[in-house]
Tab-separated table of N, CA, C and O in Angstrom:
chain	number	residue	atom	x	y	z
A	1	MET	N	-34.575	37.510	-14.773
A	1	MET	CA	-33.478	36.628	-15.038
A	1	MET	C	-33.696	35.896	-16.355
A	1	MET	O	-32.747	35.697	-17.102
A	2	ALA	N	-34.927	35.516	-16.620
A	2	ALA	CA	-35.203	34.822	-17.876
A	2	ALA	C	-34.914	35.727	-19.068
A	2	ALA	O	-34.358	35.283	-20.073
A	3	LYS	N	-35.262	37.003	-18.955
A	3	LYS	CA	-34.981	37.944	-20.044
A	3	LYS	C	-33.472	38.117	-20.218
A	3	LYS	O	-32.979	38.206	-21.338
A	4	MET	N	-32.756	38.190	-19.097
A	4	MET	CA	-31.304	38.359	-19.182
A	4	MET	C	-30.650	37.196	-19.911
A	4	MET	O	-29.659	37.383	-20.613
A	5	ALA	N	-31.194	36.008	-19.754
A	5	ALA	CA	-30.619	34.822	-20.396
A	5	ALA	C	-30.719	34.891	-21.911
A	5	ALA	O	-29.976	34.198	-22.609
A	6	THR	N	-31.613	35.724	-22.442
A	6	THR	CA	-31.790	35.817	-23.889
A	6	THR	C	-30.983	36.953	-24.511
A	6	THR	O	-30.961	37.091	-25.720
A	7	VAL	N	-30.319	37.754	-23.685
A	7	VAL	CA	-29.585	38.914	-24.171
A	7	VAL	C	-28.156	38.515	-24.543
A	7	VAL	O	-27.515	37.731	-23.851
A	8	ASP	N	-27.666	39.083	-25.625
A	8	ASP	CA	-26.282	38.876	-26.043
A	8	ASP	C	-25.366	39.359	-24.917
A	8	ASP	O	-25.488	40.500	-24.455
A	9	PRO	N	-24.436	38.534	-24.434
A	9	PRO	CA	-23.549	38.945	-23.338
A	9	PRO	C	-22.755	40.215	-23.645
A	9	PRO	O	-22.348	40.920	-22.729
A	10	ALA	N	-22.556	40.522	-24.916
A	10	ALA	CA	-21.825	41.736	-25.276
A	10	ALA	C	-22.676	42.993	-25.078
A	10	ALA	O	-22.142	44.105	-25.026
A	11	ASP	N	-23.991	42.837	-24.946
A	11	ASP	CA	-24.893	43.974	-24.770
A	11	ASP	C	-24.978	44.332	-23.283
A	11	ASP	O	-25.995	44.156	-22.616
A	12	THR	N	-23.889	44.869	-22.765
A	12	THR	CA	-23.813	45.150	-21.330
A	12	THR	C	-24.815	46.214	-20.889
A	12	THR	O	-25.303	46.171	-19.765
A	13	GLY	N	-25.126	47.144	-21.766
A	13	GLY	CA	-26.113	48.169	-21.417
A	13	GLY	C	-27.471	47.561	-21.131
A	13	GLY	O	-28.122	47.889	-20.136
A	14	ARG	N	-27.917	46.647	-21.972
A	14	ARG	CA	-29.217	45.991	-21.775
A	14	ARG	C	-29.176	45.097	-20.537
A	14	ARG	O	-30.146	45.047	-19.773
A	15	LEU	N	-28.070	44.402	-20.335
A	15	LEU	CA	-27.954	43.543	-19.152
A	15	LEU	C	-28.036	44.363	-17.871
A	15	LEU	O	-28.707	43.969	-16.914
A	16	LYS	N	-27.361	45.506	-17.854
A	16	LYS	CA	-27.428	46.377	-16.670
A	16	LYS	C	-28.853	46.885	-16.452
A	16	LYS	O	-29.324	46.943	-15.324
A	17	GLN	N	-29.519	47.227	-17.537
A	17	GLN	CA	-30.900	47.710	-17.446
A	17	GLN	C	-31.798	46.630	-16.839
A	17	GLN	O	-32.634	46.902	-15.968
A	18	LEU	N	-31.647	45.403	-17.289
A	18	LEU	CA	-32.469	44.308	-16.777
A	18	LEU	C	-32.070	43.900	-15.360
A	18	LEU	O	-32.909	43.437	-14.586
A	19	ALA	N	-30.813	44.068	-15.023
A	19	ALA	CA	-30.340	43.652	-13.697
A	19	ALA	C	-30.811	44.593	-12.594
A	19	ALA	O	-30.951	44.175	-11.443
A	20	GLY	N	-31.077	45.848	-12.917
A	20	GLY	CA	-31.445	46.828	-11.902
A	20	GLY	C	-32.566	46.391	-10.978
A	20	GLY	O	-32.393	46.360	-9.754
A	21	PRO	N	-33.746	46.026	-11.514
A	21	PRO	CA	-34.839	45.596	-10.626
A	21	PRO	C	-34.480	44.350	-9.807
A	21	PRO	O	-34.831	44.258	-8.630
A	22	ALA	N	-33.765	43.423	-10.411
A	22	ALA	CA	-33.380	42.202	-9.681
A	22	ALA	C	-32.433	42.538	-8.539
A	22	ALA	O	-32.549	41.984	-7.443
A	23	LEU	N	-31.508	43.448	-8.763
A	23	LEU	CA	-30.569	43.833	-7.711
A	23	LEU	C	-31.277	44.539	-6.559
A	23	LEU	O	-30.916	44.357	-5.398
A	24	LYS	N	-32.292	45.333	-6.861
A	24	LYS	CA	-33.055	45.994	-5.797
A	24	LYS	C	-33.777	44.963	-4.930
A	24	LYS	O	-33.800	45.069	-3.711
A	25	ILE	N	-34.365	43.964	-5.558
A	25	ILE	CA	-35.037	42.891	-4.804
A	25	ILE	C	-34.020	42.147	-3.961
A	25	ILE	O	-34.244	41.878	-2.775
A	26	LEU	N	-32.897	41.817	-4.549
A	26	LEU	CA	-31.852	41.089	-3.823
A	26	LEU	C	-31.365	41.883	-2.621
A	26	LEU	O	-31.218	41.334	-1.525
A	27	ALA	N	-31.149	43.175	-2.792
A	27	ALA	CA	-30.668	44.006	-1.690
A	27	ALA	C	-31.675	44.073	-0.548
A	27	ALA	O	-31.298	44.139	0.620
A	28	ARG	N	-32.966	44.039	-0.863
A	28	ARG	CA	-33.994	44.099	0.183
A	28	ARG	C	-34.197	42.753	0.871
A	28	ARG	O	-34.509	42.687	2.047
A	29	ARG	N	-34.070	41.666	0.123
A	29	ARG	CA	-34.485	40.373	0.653
A	29	ARG	C	-33.370	39.404	1.011
A	29	ARG	O	-33.597	38.474	1.771
A	30	ALA	N	-32.217	39.566	0.433
A	30	ALA	CA	-31.136	38.610	0.692
A	30	ALA	C	-30.662	38.742	2.131
A	30	ALA	O	-30.421	39.844	2.602
A	31	PRO	N	-30.508	37.629	2.816
A	31	PRO	CA	-30.032	37.712	4.204
A	31	PRO	C	-28.639	38.322	4.308
A	31	PRO	O	-28.382	39.111	5.174
A	32	PHE	N	-27.733	37.938	3.413
A	32	PHE	CA	-26.417	38.548	3.431
A	32	PHE	C	-25.770	38.442	2.060
A	32	PHE	O	-26.114	37.578	1.275
A	33	LEU	N	-24.862	39.370	1.799
A	33	LEU	CA	-24.187	39.439	0.500
A	33	LEU	C	-22.697	39.643	0.711
A	33	LEU	O	-22.308	40.535	1.463
A	34	PRO	N	-21.852	38.865	0.061
A	34	PRO	CA	-20.423	39.175	0.100
A	34	PRO	C	-20.188	40.490	-0.647
A	34	PRO	O	-20.749	40.689	-1.716
A	35	ILE	N	-19.395	41.379	-0.073
A	35	ILE	CA	-19.161	42.663	-0.730
A	35	ILE	C	-17.694	42.872	-1.074
A	35	ILE	O	-17.308	43.946	-1.486
A	36	GLY	N	-16.887	41.862	-0.914
A	36	GLY	CA	-15.479	41.991	-1.252
A	36	GLY	C	-14.937	40.687	-1.791
A	36	GLY	O	-15.647	39.686	-1.880
A	37	GLY	N	-13.665	40.692	-2.147
A	37	GLY	CA	-13.034	39.490	-2.671
A	37	GLY	C	-12.976	38.376	-1.641
A	37	GLY	O	-13.017	37.203	-1.970
A	38	ALA	N	-12.866	38.735	-0.387
A	38	ALA	CA	-12.903	37.756	0.694
A	38	ALA	C	-14.306	37.797	1.273
A	38	ALA	O	-14.803	38.857	1.630
A	39	ALA	N	-14.954	36.664	1.345
A	39	ALA	CA	-16.352	36.647	1.769
A	39	ALA	C	-16.535	36.953	3.249
A	39	ALA	O	-17.636	36.948	3.738
A	40	SER	N	-15.460	37.239	3.968
A	40	SER	CA	-15.643	37.639	5.365
A	40	SER	C	-16.125	39.085	5.453
A	40	SER	O	-16.499	39.541	6.516
A	41	PHE	N	-16.130	39.799	4.332
A	41	PHE	CA	-16.709	41.139	4.287
A	41	PHE	C	-18.104	40.997	3.713
A	41	PHE	O	-18.268	40.652	2.551
A	42	VAL	N	-19.119	41.221	4.522
A	42	VAL	CA	-20.489	41.049	4.060
A	42	VAL	C	-21.344	42.221	4.516
A	42	VAL	O	-21.036	42.903	5.479
A	43	ASP	N	-22.416	42.439	3.798
A	43	ASP	CA	-23.430	43.419	4.165
A	43	ASP	C	-24.632	42.626	4.647
A	43	ASP	O	-25.176	41.819	3.901
A	44	ILE	N	-25.028	42.806	5.887
A	44	ILE	CA	-26.104	42.015	6.480
A	44	ILE	C	-27.402	42.809	6.477
A	44	ILE	O	-27.441	43.968	6.862
A	45	ASN	N	-28.460	42.155	6.055
A	45	ASN	CA	-29.803	42.723	6.064
A	45	ASN	C	-30.567	42.037	7.192
A	45	ASN	O	-30.946	40.883	7.077
A	46	SER	N	-30.787	42.732	8.292
A	46	SER	CA	-31.434	42.125	9.452
A	46	SER	C	-32.930	42.424	9.525
A	46	SER	O	-33.557	42.200	10.553
A	47	SER	N	-33.521	42.893	8.436
A	47	SER	CA	-34.943	43.215	8.477
A	47	SER	C	-35.824	41.966	8.504
A	47	SER	O	-36.959	42.030	8.954
A	48	HIS	N	-35.330	40.830	8.060
A	48	HIS	CA	-36.128	39.606	8.049
A	48	HIS	C	-35.608	38.531	9.004
A	48	HIS	O	-36.351	37.620	9.360
A	49	PHE	N	-34.332	38.627	9.396
A	49	PHE	CA	-33.739	37.629	10.290
A	49	PHE	C	-32.888	38.309	11.341
A	49	PHE	O	-32.244	39.321	11.079
A	50	THR	N	-32.866	37.734	12.550
A	50	THR	CA	-31.998	38.193	13.629
A	50	THR	C	-31.051	37.059	13.978
A	50	THR	O	-31.206	35.942	13.514
A	51	GLY	N	-30.081	37.345	14.832
A	51	GLY	CA	-29.140	36.327	15.259
A	51	GLY	C	-27.845	36.306	14.463
A	51	GLY	O	-27.085	35.341	14.512
A	52	TRP	N	-27.587	37.382	13.729
A	52	TRP	CA	-26.375	37.458	12.923
A	52	TRP	C	-25.143	37.552	13.805
A	52	TRP	O	-25.167	38.188	14.854
A	53	PRO	N	-24.027	36.966	13.383
A	53	PRO	CA	-22.789	37.152	14.137
A	53	PRO	C	-22.308	38.593	13.972
A	53	PRO	O	-22.563	39.230	12.960
A	54	THR	N	-21.664	39.091	14.992
A	54	THR	CA	-21.061	40.415	14.928
A	54	THR	C	-19.571	40.263	15.224
A	54	THR	O	-19.160	39.274	15.836
A	55	PRO	N	-18.775	41.221	14.843
A	55	PRO	CA	-17.342	41.111	15.136
A	55	PRO	C	-17.064	40.965	16.633
A	55	PRO	O	-16.099	40.337	17.027
A	56	GLU	N	-17.948	41.526	17.463
A	56	GLU	CA	-17.742	41.458	18.911
A	56	GLU	C	-18.161	40.120	19.521
A	56	GLU	O	-17.690	39.757	20.593
A	57	THR	N	-19.068	39.391	18.862
A	57	THR	CA	-19.639	38.202	19.498
A	57	THR	C	-19.317	36.876	18.827
A	57	THR	O	-19.513	35.838	19.433
A	58	ALA	N	-18.857	36.873	17.603
A	58	ALA	CA	-18.708	35.607	16.886
A	58	ALA	C	-17.255	35.290	16.568
A	58	ALA	O	-16.427	36.176	16.407
A	59	LYS	N	-16.993	34.022	16.460
A	59	LYS	CA	-15.676	33.539	16.072
A	59	LYS	C	-15.683	33.113	14.607
A	59	LYS	O	-14.788	32.439	14.151
A	60	TYR	N	-16.721	33.484	13.870
A	60	TYR	CA	-16.869	33.127	12.465
A	60	TYR	C	-17.586	34.264	11.752
A	60	TYR	O	-18.152	35.154	12.378
A	61	ALA	N	-17.542	34.241	10.430
A	61	ALA	CA	-18.231	35.252	9.616
A	61	ALA	C	-19.373	34.586	8.868
A	61	ALA	O	-19.301	33.396	8.578
A	62	PRO	N	-20.432	35.328	8.546
A	62	PRO	CA	-21.510	34.752	7.738
A	62	PRO	C	-21.002	34.531	6.317
A	62	PRO	O	-21.225	35.315	5.417
A	63	HIS	N	-20.258	33.485	6.148
A	63	HIS	CA	-19.485	33.164	4.950
A	63	HIS	C	-20.326	32.315	4.002
A	63	HIS	O	-20.970	31.372	4.427
A	64	THR	N	-20.307	32.638	2.720
A	64	THR	CA	-21.133	31.900	1.763
A	64	THR	C	-20.411	30.736	1.111
A	64	THR	O	-21.042	29.936	0.446
A	65	SER	N	-19.111	30.627	1.294
A	65	SER	CA	-18.388	29.553	0.613
A	65	SER	C	-17.649	28.617	1.554
A	65	SER	O	-16.961	27.719	1.098
A	66	ALA	N	-17.765	28.811	2.848
A	66	ALA	CA	-17.128	27.924	3.816
A	66	ALA	C	-18.228	27.221	4.600
A	66	ALA	O	-18.936	27.843	5.370
A	67	GLY	N	-18.376	25.930	4.351
A	67	GLY	CA	-19.457	25.165	4.961
A	67	GLY	C	-19.671	25.394	6.440
A	67	GLY	O	-20.784	25.685	6.866
A	68	PRO	N	-18.632	25.287	7.274
A	68	PRO	CA	-18.858	25.460	8.720
A	68	PRO	C	-19.408	26.844	9.082
A	68	PRO	O	-20.302	26.950	9.903
A	69	ASP	N	-18.870	27.886	8.466
A	69	ASP	CA	-19.353	29.229	8.787
A	69	ASP	C	-20.790	29.428	8.327
A	69	ASP	O	-21.598	30.039	9.029
A	70	THR	N	-21.128	28.916	7.163
A	70	THR	CA	-22.501	29.024	6.676
A	70	THR	C	-23.447	28.274	7.607
A	70	THR	O	-24.501	28.784	7.983
A	71	THR	N	-23.059	27.080	8.001
A	71	THR	CA	-23.894	26.277	8.903
A	71	THR	C	-24.083	26.980	10.239
A	71	THR	O	-25.206	27.062	10.751
A	72	LEU	N	-23.011	27.500	10.810
A	72	LEU	CA	-23.129	28.212	12.087
A	72	LEU	C	-24.039	29.424	11.959
A	72	LEU	O	-24.859	29.691	12.837
A	73	THR	N	-23.905	30.150	10.876
A	73	THR	CA	-24.758	31.325	10.665
A	73	THR	C	-26.218	30.917	10.598
A	73	THR	O	-27.072	31.478	11.300
A	74	LEU	N	-26.527	29.935	9.774
A	74	LEU	CA	-27.920	29.520	9.597
A	74	LEU	C	-28.515	28.950	10.881
A	74	LEU	O	-29.707	29.128	11.148
A	75	GLN	N	-27.725	28.293	11.692
A	75	GLN	CA	-28.231	27.729	12.950
A	75	GLN	C	-28.680	28.803	13.932
A	75	GLN	O	-29.521	28.557	14.773
A	76	HIS	N	-28.105	30.001	13.826
A	76	HIS	CA	-28.419	31.058	14.789
A	76	HIS	C	-29.461	32.053	14.298
A	76	HIS	O	-29.927	32.888	15.070
A	77	LEU	N	-29.830	31.987	13.028
A	77	LEU	CA	-30.805	32.951	12.516
A	77	LEU	C	-32.222	32.611	12.958
A	77	LEU	O	-32.588	31.444	13.032
A	78	ARG	N	-32.987	33.640	13.253
A	78	ARG	CA	-34.380	33.502	13.627
A	78	ARG	C	-35.184	34.548	12.863
A	78	ARG	O	-34.688	35.651	12.618
A	79	PRO	N	-36.425	34.248	12.517
A	79	PRO	CA	-37.252	35.259	11.833
A	79	PRO	C	-37.399	36.507	12.714
A	79	PRO	O	-37.573	36.406	13.933
A	80	ALA	N	-37.314	37.658	12.080
A	80	ALA	CA	-37.505	38.913	12.808
A	80	ALA	C	-38.991	39.086	13.108
A	80	ALA	O	-39.842	38.629	12.350
A	81	SER	N	-39.272	39.736	14.195
A	81	SER	CA	-40.684	39.947	14.579
A	81	SER	C	-41.328	41.020	13.776
A	81	SER	O	-40.784	41.973	13.386
């Protein structure tokens, strides 16, 4: 990220090159990622945490921009064994 901050924003090729390793780390470690324009569409990584809401069991989505949904999600997560 520090290297990316020094790159000219117009140099998209270099930015993509530098972003690759960071995106791989994020995909492995991030608990959840919004994957669409509406944050109710998310890709969940359950390798480190359990207790995620599912469409069948929850009345909320693991939402990153709505305080109540984020709070409910975090309250139910537990470290994976």
